[in-house]
Coordinates of C-alpha atoms in Angstrom, one line a residue:
M137 CA 100.3 62.7 30.7
S138 CA 101.5 59.5 28.9
E139 CA 101.0 58.1 25.2
Q140 CA 101.8 54.6 26.6
T141 CA 99.1 52.1 25.1
S142 CA 98.3 48.4 25.6
D143 CA 95.4 46.4 24.9
S144 CA 93.5 45.6 28.1
R145 CA 90.3 44.2 26.4
M146 CA 88.3 46.2 28.7
V147 CA 85.6 48.6 27.6
I148 CA 83.8 51.6 29.4
K149 CA 80.3 52.5 28.1
I150 CA 79.3 56.0 28.9
A151 CA 76.1 57.8 28.7
H152 CA 76.5 61.7 28.4
L153 CA 73.5 63.4 29.3
Y154 CA 72.6 66.5 27.0
P155 CA 75.9 66.9 25.5
T156 CA 74.8 70.4 23.7
L157 CA 72.3 71.5 26.0
M158 CA 74.2 71.2 29.2
C159 CA 77.8 72.1 28.4
V160 CA 79.4 75.3 30.2
A161 CA 82.6 76.2 31.7
A162 CA 84.6 73.5 29.8
D163 CA 82.8 70.7 31.4
R164 CA 83.5 68.7 28.4
G165 CA 86.9 68.2 29.4
N166 CA 86.0 65.8 32.0
L167 CA 85.1 63.3 29.0
F168 CA 88.1 64.0 27.2
S169 CA 90.1 63.3 30.3
I170 CA 88.3 59.9 30.8
E171 CA 88.6 58.9 27.5
K172 CA 92.7 59.8 27.3
R173 CA 93.5 58.1 30.8
S174 CA 91.6 55.1 29.3
K175 CA 93.1 55.1 25.9
W176 CA 96.5 55.2 27.4
R177 CA 96.1 52.1 29.2
G178 CA 94.5 50.3 26.4
I179 CA 90.9 50.6 27.7
S180 CA 88.3 51.5 25.1
V181 CA 85.5 53.9 26.0
E182 CA 82.2 54.0 24.1
V183 CA 80.4 57.3 24.6
D184 CA 76.7 57.6 23.6
P185 CA 75.2 61.0 23.6
V186 CA 71.8 61.1 25.2
Y187 CA 69.5 64.0 24.2
V188 CA 66.0 65.3 25.0
K189 CA 63.3 62.8 24.2
Q190 CA 65.7 60.0 24.3
T191 CA 65.4 57.5 27.3
P192 CA 67.8 54.6 27.2
D193 CA 68.1 51.8 29.6
F194 CA 70.8 53.9 32.0
T195 CA 71.5 50.5 33.5
Q196 CA 73.5 49.3 30.5
Y197 CA 76.0 51.9 31.0
D198 CA 79.2 51.8 33.1
M199 CA 79.3 55.6 33.5
I200 CA 77.2 58.6 33.1
L201 CA 78.0 62.3 32.7
F202 CA 75.9 65.3 33.5
H203 CA 77.3 68.8 33.1
G204 CA 76.4 72.3 33.8
G205 CA 74.1 74.7 32.0
A206 CA 72.1 78.2 32.7
D207 CA 68.6 78.2 34.1
R208 CA 67.0 78.4 30.8
E209 CA 68.7 74.9 29.8
M210 CA 67.7 73.7 33.1
E211 CA 64.2 74.0 32.6
I212 CA 64.5 72.0 29.2
A213 CA 66.4 69.4 31.1
S214 CA 64.1 69.5 34.1
K215 CA 61.2 68.4 31.9
D216 CA 62.8 65.8 29.8
I217 CA 64.4 64.2 32.6
Q218 CA 61.5 63.3 34.4
E219 CA 61.1 60.6 31.8
K220 CA 64.8 59.4 32.4
A221 CA 64.5 59.5 36.1
P222 CA 63.3 56.2 36.9
S223 CA 66.0 54.4 34.9
L224 CA 68.7 56.9 36.2
R225 CA 67.6 55.9 39.8
E226 CA 67.7 52.3 39.0
A227 CA 71.2 52.6 37.4
A228 CA 72.2 54.3 40.5
E229 CA 71.0 51.6 42.6
A230 CA 72.8 49.0 40.5
G231 CA 76.2 50.6 41.0
T232 CA 76.7 52.5 37.6
T233 CA 79.2 55.5 38.1
F234 CA 77.9 59.0 37.6
L235 CA 79.8 62.4 37.6
A236 CA 77.2 65.5 37.8
V237 CA 78.6 69.0 37.8
C238 CA 76.7 72.3 39.1
A239 CA 73.4 72.2 37.1
G240 CA 73.6 68.6 36.5
Y241 CA 74.3 68.1 40.3
Q242 CA 71.5 69.9 41.1
L243 CA 69.1 68.1 38.8
L244 CA 70.2 65.0 40.1
G245 CA 68.7 66.1 43.3
H246 CA 64.8 66.3 44.1
S247 CA 64.3 70.1 43.1
Y248 CA 66.1 73.4 42.4
K249 CA 64.4 76.6 43.1
S250 CA 66.0 79.8 41.4
V251 CA 65.7 83.3 42.6
H252 CA 63.1 84.3 40.1
G253 CA 62.1 81.4 38.0
P254 CA 60.0 78.4 38.6
E255 CA 60.7 75.3 40.6
L256 CA 62.3 72.7 38.8
K257 CA 61.8 68.9 39.4
G258 CA 65.1 67.0 39.5
A259 CA 65.6 63.1 38.8
G260 CA 65.9 62.3 42.6
V261 CA 69.0 60.2 42.2
L262 CA 70.4 62.3 45.1
D263 CA 68.8 63.0 48.3
L264 CA 69.3 67.0 48.1
H265 CA 67.6 70.3 47.1
T266 CA 68.8 73.5 46.1
E267 CA 67.6 77.0 46.2
G268 CA 68.7 79.9 44.7
D269 CA 70.4 83.1 46.3
P270 CA 70.8 86.7 44.7
E271 CA 74.5 86.2 45.7
R272 CA 77.0 84.3 43.7
F273 CA 79.8 82.0 44.4
M274 CA 82.6 82.3 42.3
T275 CA 86.2 81.5 43.3
H276 CA 88.7 78.8 43.2
M277 CA 88.1 76.1 45.2
A278 CA 89.6 73.2 47.2
L279 CA 88.0 70.3 49.1
E280 CA 89.1 67.4 51.2
C281 CA 87.8 63.9 50.1
D282 CA 88.0 60.6 51.9
L283 CA 86.8 57.8 49.4
G284 CA 88.0 54.9 51.3
S285 CA 91.0 53.0 50.1
L286 CA 92.7 56.1 48.8
G287 CA 92.6 57.8 52.0
K288 CA 92.6 61.6 51.9
Q289 CA 92.7 63.3 48.8
I290 CA 92.4 67.0 47.6
L291 CA 90.1 68.1 44.9
V292 CA 90.3 71.4 43.2
G293 CA 88.4 73.4 40.7
Y294 CA 86.2 76.7 40.1
E295 CA 82.9 77.0 41.7
N296 CA 80.4 79.4 40.0
H297 CA 77.0 79.2 41.4
S298 CA 74.1 80.8 43.1
G299 CA 72.2 77.9 44.0
R300 CA 72.7 76.7 47.8
T301 CA 72.3 72.8 48.2
Y302 CA 71.4 71.1 51.1
L303 CA 71.7 67.4 51.7
G304 CA 69.2 65.1 52.8
P305 CA 70.0 61.9 55.1
K306 CA 70.8 59.7 52.3
A307 CA 73.6 61.6 50.8
K308 CA 77.0 62.4 52.0
P309 CA 79.2 65.3 51.2
L310 CA 81.8 64.5 48.5
G311 CA 84.2 66.5 50.7
K312 CA 84.9 69.1 53.1
V313 CA 85.8 72.5 52.2
V314 CA 89.3 73.5 52.4
S315 CA 89.0 76.5 50.4
G316 CA 85.8 78.3 48.8
W317 CA 82.3 78.2 49.6
G318 CA 80.7 74.7 48.7
N319 CA 77.3 73.4 48.9
N320 CA 75.7 76.5 50.7
G321 CA 78.5 78.5 52.1
K322 CA 77.3 77.5 55.8
D323 CA 77.9 73.6 56.6
G324 CA 81.5 73.6 55.3
F325 CA 80.6 70.9 52.8
E326 CA 81.1 70.4 49.1
G327 CA 79.1 68.0 46.6
A328 CA 77.6 64.9 47.3
N329 CA 78.0 61.0 46.8
Y330 CA 75.5 58.1 47.2
N331 CA 76.7 54.8 46.0
N332 CA 78.8 55.6 43.0
V333 CA 77.0 58.7 42.2
Y334 CA 79.1 61.9 42.7
G335 CA 78.1 65.2 42.2
T336 CA 79.8 68.6 42.6
Y337 CA 80.0 72.5 41.7
L338 CA 83.6 72.2 40.8
H339 CA 84.2 73.6 37.1
G340 CA 87.6 73.9 35.4
P341 CA 87.0 71.3 33.8
L342 CA 87.3 69.3 36.9
L343 CA 89.0 66.0 35.9
P344 CA 92.0 66.9 33.7
K345 CA 93.9 68.9 36.9
N346 CA 92.6 65.9 39.7
P347 CA 94.0 62.7 37.8
W348 CA 93.4 60.6 41.0
F349 CA 89.8 61.3 40.8
T350 CA 89.8 60.5 37.2
D351 CA 91.3 57.4 37.9
F352 CA 88.9 56.8 40.6
L353 CA 86.0 57.2 38.4
I354 CA 87.6 55.0 35.7
M355 CA 88.1 52.2 38.4
K356 CA 84.5 52.5 39.7
A357 CA 83.3 51.9 36.2
L358 CA 85.1 49.1 35.4
E359 CA 84.7 47.1 38.5
R360 CA 80.9 46.8 37.9
R361 CA 81.5 44.8 34.7
Y362 CA 85.1 43.2 35.5
G363 CA 85.3 43.3 39.4
K364 CA 88.4 44.7 40.8
V365 CA 90.8 46.7 38.5
D366 CA 94.2 48.0 39.2
L367 CA 95.1 50.5 36.7
A368 CA 98.5 50.9 35.3
P369 CA 100.3 54.1 36.6
L370 CA 100.6 56.9 34.2
S371 CA 103.2 59.9 34.2
D372 CA 101.2 62.8 35.5
E373 CA 103.6 65.6 35.8
T374 CA 101.7 68.0 33.5
E375 CA 98.3 67.1 35.4
L376 CA 99.8 67.2 38.8
A377 CA 101.3 70.9 37.8
A378 CA 97.9 72.0 37.1
H379 CA 96.4 70.5 40.5
A380 CA 99.2 72.3 42.2
A381 CA 98.5 75.8 40.4
A382 CA 94.5 75.4 41.0
Y383 CA 95.5 74.6 44.7
K384 CA 97.6 77.7 45.1
L385 CA 94.9 80.0 43.6
A386 CA 92.2 78.5 45.8
M387 CA 94.3 79.2 48.8
E388 CA 95.5 82.8 47.7
F389 CA 91.4 83.8 47.3
K390 CA 90.3 81.9 50.4
G391 CA 87.5 83.7 52.2
T392 CA 86.5 85.8 49.0
V393 CA 82.8 85.2 47.5
S394 CA 84.3 86.1 44.2
A395 CA 88.0 85.7 42.8
I396 CA 87.1 88.1 40.3
E397 CA 86.3 90.8 42.5
A398 CA 89.2 90.0 44.9
T399 CA 91.8 90.1 41.7
G400 CA 94.4 93.1 42.0
W401 CA 94.1 94.6 38.7
R402 CA 90.5 95.4 39.1
R403 CA 90.9 97.4 42.6

């Protein structure tokens, strides 16, 4: 954590999809993390909340955030996002950076079919579909990511989902599961990536305890407008301590469907 600031004259324009409708498991902390780490470097952040029945030109944004929600909220978002879908797909093809978490991740795909509810149509930004399952994955998680120039990095968080997500040929996994269940508990992968679109099941919120990934998203967002950018380093003792603690929990609960059921005081 750092309070160093300078005026870089750079701006990140963010569209925050359904900020009140789709906002569970502290996912809003992802936005706070991006804002703080940008501010400490003198980078301005402009955030536009995008609600139901609003359809902006998403190609005008550098980053789009789309977080989690319950099935009822997903039904509302699924109906509304069909109007937004063409512009979202255009933004993805134009290199806009996306971070989608859990339900947001599922709704960027082609479809989501819960165990008891109707099949929900997604935006088709990511080549994937999701099917519901009676058993819920709820555990601390770690995955190994290889996002090019950064080399291999560990992403940590908490997964809480009953959906089983299956990637099509136009999407690649965000990472390989080290501990946890990931997309479907079978293929050993978690999340999805296409162009600068990144989807994941990791809550927590994700970004505060993964400063390397936060900075990666900031750089991707800036590069579209300004070209190659080198971010000034920050003092990350607090963030790295949180990362280490989350990784330790993931390894302690490795192999359990639910970290809650595996906790000693519940036995």
